Coordinates of C-alpha atoms and ligand atoms in Angstrom, one line a residue:
M41 CA 0.0 0.0 0.0
R42 CA 1.5 3.3 -1.0
P43 CA 1.6 5.9 1.8
L44 CA -0.4 9.1 1.7
R45 CA 1.3 12.3 0.8
A46 CA -1.6 14.7 1.3
V47 CA -5.2 15.0 2.6
V48 CA -7.6 17.5 1.1
F49 CA -10.4 18.6 3.4
D50 CA -13.8 20.1 2.7
V51 CA -14.6 22.9 5.3
D52 CA -18.3 23.2 5.8
G53 CA -19.7 20.4 7.9
T54 CA -16.4 18.5 7.6
L55 CA -13.7 20.4 9.6
V56 CA -16.3 22.5 11.4
D57 CA -20.0 22.3 12.2
S58 CA -20.5 25.5 10.3
E59 CA -23.9 24.9 8.7
R60 CA -26.3 24.9 11.6
D61 CA -24.5 27.3 13.9
G62 CA -22.7 29.5 11.4
H63 CA -24.3 29.8 8.0
R64 CA -27.9 29.3 9.2
V65 CA -27.5 32.0 11.8
A66 CA -25.8 34.4 9.3
F67 CA -28.6 33.9 6.8
N68 CA -31.2 34.7 9.4
A69 CA -29.3 37.8 10.5
A70 CA -29.2 38.9 6.9
F71 CA -32.9 38.5 6.6
E72 CA -33.4 40.5 9.7
E73 CA -31.1 43.3 8.6
A74 CA -32.9 43.5 5.3
G75 CA -36.3 43.8 7.1
L76 CA -37.5 40.5 5.6
P77 CA -39.8 38.1 7.6
D78 CA -38.0 35.0 6.4
R79 CA -36.3 32.8 9.0
W80 CA -34.7 29.3 8.7
D81 CA -35.1 26.9 11.6
V82 CA -32.7 24.0 12.0
A83 CA -35.0 21.5 10.1
T84 CA -35.8 23.9 7.2
Y85 CA -32.2 24.6 6.7
G86 CA -31.5 20.9 6.6
T87 CA -33.7 20.5 3.5
L88 CA -32.2 23.7 1.9
L89 CA -28.7 22.2 2.1
R90 CA -29.5 20.2 -1.0
I91 CA -29.0 23.4 -2.9
A92 CA -25.2 24.0 -3.1
G93 CA -24.0 27.6 -2.8
G94 CA -25.4 30.4 -0.6
E95 CA -26.7 32.6 -3.4
R96 CA -28.4 29.8 -5.2
R97 CA -29.9 28.6 -1.9
L98 CA -31.4 32.0 -1.2
A99 CA -32.8 32.4 -4.8
F100 CA -34.4 28.9 -4.5
W101 CA -36.0 29.8 -1.1
F102 CA -37.3 33.2 -2.3
E103 CA -38.9 31.6 -5.3
A104 CA -40.2 28.6 -3.4
S105 CA -41.8 31.1 -0.9
G106 CA -43.7 32.9 -3.5
R107 CA -41.5 35.7 -5.0
L108 CA -41.3 36.0 -8.8
P109 CA -38.1 34.5 -10.3
G110 CA -36.5 37.9 -11.2
E111 CA -37.2 39.3 -7.7
A112 CA -35.9 36.1 -6.1
R113 CA -32.6 36.4 -8.0
E114 CA -32.3 40.1 -7.2
L115 CA -32.9 39.6 -3.5
A116 CA -30.5 36.7 -3.4
A117 CA -27.7 38.7 -5.1
R118 CA -28.3 41.6 -2.7
L119 CA -28.4 39.5 0.5
H120 CA -25.6 37.1 -0.2
P121 CA -22.7 39.6 0.4
Q122 CA -24.4 40.7 3.6
K123 CA -24.7 37.1 4.7
T124 CA -21.0 36.6 3.9
R125 CA -20.1 39.6 6.1
L126 CA -22.2 38.4 9.0
M127 CA -20.7 34.9 8.7
R128 CA -17.2 36.5 8.9
E129 CA -18.3 38.3 12.1
L130 CA -19.4 35.0 13.6
V131 CA -16.1 33.4 12.6
E132 CA -14.0 36.2 14.0
A133 CA -16.0 36.0 17.3
G134 CA -14.8 32.3 17.5
R135 CA -18.4 31.0 17.3
I136 CA -17.5 28.1 14.9
A137 CA -15.8 25.3 16.7
P138 CA -13.8 22.4 15.1
R139 CA -15.7 19.1 14.8
P140 CA -14.6 16.4 17.3
G141 CA -11.4 14.8 16.2
A142 CA -10.5 17.5 13.7
R143 CA -7.5 18.9 15.6
E144 CA -6.3 15.5 16.6
L145 CA -6.4 14.2 13.0
L146 CA -4.6 17.3 11.7
A147 CA -1.9 17.0 14.4
E148 CA -1.3 13.3 13.5
L149 CA -1.0 14.1 9.8
A150 CA 1.5 16.9 10.6
A151 CA 3.5 14.6 12.8
H152 CA 3.9 12.2 9.8
G153 CA 4.7 14.9 7.3
V154 CA 1.4 14.5 5.4
A155 CA 0.4 17.8 3.8
V156 CA -3.1 19.1 4.4
H157 CA -5.0 21.2 1.9
V158 CA -8.5 22.6 1.6
A159 CA -11.0 22.4 -1.3
T160 CA -14.2 24.3 -0.5
T161 CA -16.9 26.1 -2.4
G162 CA -17.2 28.6 0.5
T163 CA -16.2 32.2 0.1
R164 CA -12.5 33.1 0.9
A165 CA -13.7 36.1 3.0
W166 CA -14.9 33.8 5.8
V167 CA -13.0 30.6 5.0
E168 CA -9.6 32.1 5.7
P169 CA -10.4 33.6 9.0
L170 CA -12.3 30.5 10.0
L171 CA -9.3 28.2 9.3
D172 CA -6.9 30.6 11.1
T173 CA -9.2 30.9 14.2
A174 CA -10.0 27.2 14.5
F175 CA -6.8 25.5 13.4
G176 CA -3.9 28.0 12.9
P177 CA -1.7 28.1 9.8
C178 CA -1.6 24.4 9.0
F179 CA -3.1 24.2 5.5
T180 CA -0.6 24.6 2.6
T181 CA -3.0 25.1 -0.3
V182 CA -6.5 26.6 0.2
V183 CA -8.8 26.7 -2.9
T184 CA -12.2 28.4 -2.3
G185 CA -15.3 29.2 -4.3
T186 CA -13.9 32.7 -4.8
E187 CA -11.3 31.3 -7.2
V188 CA -13.3 28.3 -8.5
P189 CA -17.0 29.2 -8.8
D190 CA -18.1 25.7 -10.0
L191 CA -20.0 24.3 -7.1
K192 CA -19.6 20.6 -6.0
P193 CA -20.4 18.0 -7.2
S194 CA -18.3 19.6 -10.0
P195 CA -14.7 18.3 -9.5
A196 CA -13.3 21.7 -10.5
V197 CA -12.2 22.7 -7.0
Y198 CA -10.4 19.4 -6.4
E199 CA -8.8 19.5 -9.8
R200 CA -7.4 23.0 -9.0
V201 CA -5.8 21.6 -5.8
L202 CA -4.2 18.8 -7.7
T203 CA -2.9 21.3 -10.3
L204 CA -1.5 23.7 -7.7
T205 CA 0.1 21.0 -5.6
G206 CA 1.3 18.7 -8.3
L207 CA -0.1 15.8 -6.4
A208 CA -1.3 12.6 -8.1
P209 CA -4.8 11.3 -7.1
H210 CA -3.4 8.0 -5.8
E211 CA -1.2 9.6 -3.1
T212 CA -4.0 11.9 -2.0
V213 CA -7.4 11.4 -0.2
A214 CA -10.3 13.8 0.3
V215 CA -12.5 14.1 3.4
E216 CA -16.1 15.2 2.9
D217 CA -19.4 15.3 4.8
S218 CA -21.9 15.3 2.0
A219 CA -23.0 13.4 -1.1
N220 CA -22.2 16.3 -3.4
G221 CA -18.7 16.6 -1.8
V222 CA -17.9 12.9 -2.2
R223 CA -19.1 13.0 -5.8
A224 CA -16.8 16.0 -6.5
A225 CA -13.8 14.3 -5.0
V226 CA -14.4 11.0 -6.8
A227 CA -15.0 12.8 -10.1
A228 CA -11.5 14.3 -9.7
G229 CA -10.1 10.8 -9.4
L230 CA -9.6 11.0 -5.6
R231 CA -10.5 8.5 -3.0
C232 CA -12.8 10.0 -0.4
L233 CA -13.5 9.5 3.3
A234 CA -17.0 10.5 4.3
A235 CA -17.5 11.9 7.8
R236 CA -21.3 12.3 8.1
N237 CA -22.9 14.9 10.3
A238 CA -26.5 15.4 11.5
Y239 CA -27.5 17.2 8.3
T240 CA -26.0 14.5 6.0
A241 CA -26.8 11.4 7.9
D242 CA -29.1 10.1 5.1
D243 CA -26.8 11.1 2.2
D244 CA -25.7 8.5 -0.4
F245 CA -22.0 7.9 0.2
S246 CA -21.7 4.9 -2.1
G247 CA -18.6 6.4 -3.8
A248 CA -16.7 6.8 -0.6
S249 CA -13.8 4.6 0.5
V250 CA -14.9 4.9 4.2
D251 CA -18.4 5.8 5.5
A252 CA -17.8 7.2 9.0
T253 CA -19.9 9.1 11.5
G254 CA -17.2 11.8 12.1
L255 CA -13.5 12.6 12.1
D256 CA -13.1 10.7 15.4
D257 CA -14.8 7.5 14.0
P258 CA -12.3 4.7 14.4
R259 CA -13.1 3.5 10.8
L260 CA -11.8 6.8 9.4
V261 CA -8.9 7.2 11.8
G262 CA -7.9 3.6 11.2
W263 CA -8.0 4.0 7.4
V264 CA -5.7 7.1 7.6
R265 CA -3.3 5.5 10.2
G266 CA -2.9 2.4 8.0
R267 CA -1.5 4.7 5.2
L268 CA 0.7 7.1 7.1
P269 CA 4.3 7.4 6.0
A270 CA 7.0 6.9 8.7
G271 CA 7.4 10.6 9.5
P272 CA 9.3 12.5 12.1
G273 CA 6.9 11.2 14.8
G274 CA 6.3 7.7 13.5
Ligands
LIG47 MG1 -19.4 20.1 3.3

């Protein structure tokens, strides 16, 4: 078995539980700032997560709740930058915590000299401060939706990471929390470890090499440990 050289992480729902306590809260604050009556409770937001991308999610919601298509798109385009600013404020206030096992997994990879990168369709304006606040400067290459606007399940964001790092798919593994994320990684030729969360518990992870309940699940940790190179700490 060839050892791993790199792990590429998704951010939302994978490294941090950012959906329920970050994005959802920021969307609701944006509605409130704009004087709109819309609010997303935890269950409603769970169903909306099937729509990838914040602006598309807003437009879908506005149209589904009775606005005309043009008005829905205009409202979404106006609110999304406000939501991004509010998300950044939550991040900088330290309100978005790492998922259980995330820091331990990153530390173990670092101890064995395995590089860690990020492939997210989130916006750089909040992704960078979030990674800094929650994990410090441990990620070598961070590709966000700001540079690669094609949303997962498009493989584009993973392909950009492979191009920038020069890594081959067989020496790299992705970690994702959603069906769209797993499909994106697999379409880029990567193996993918799935770390389900409450919102993605029922997703179809048939393309994943490991189907785990989190980053601290022994199935996921064991898969990684079995492929670690003998690094400075090993
Ligand atoms: Mg995700």
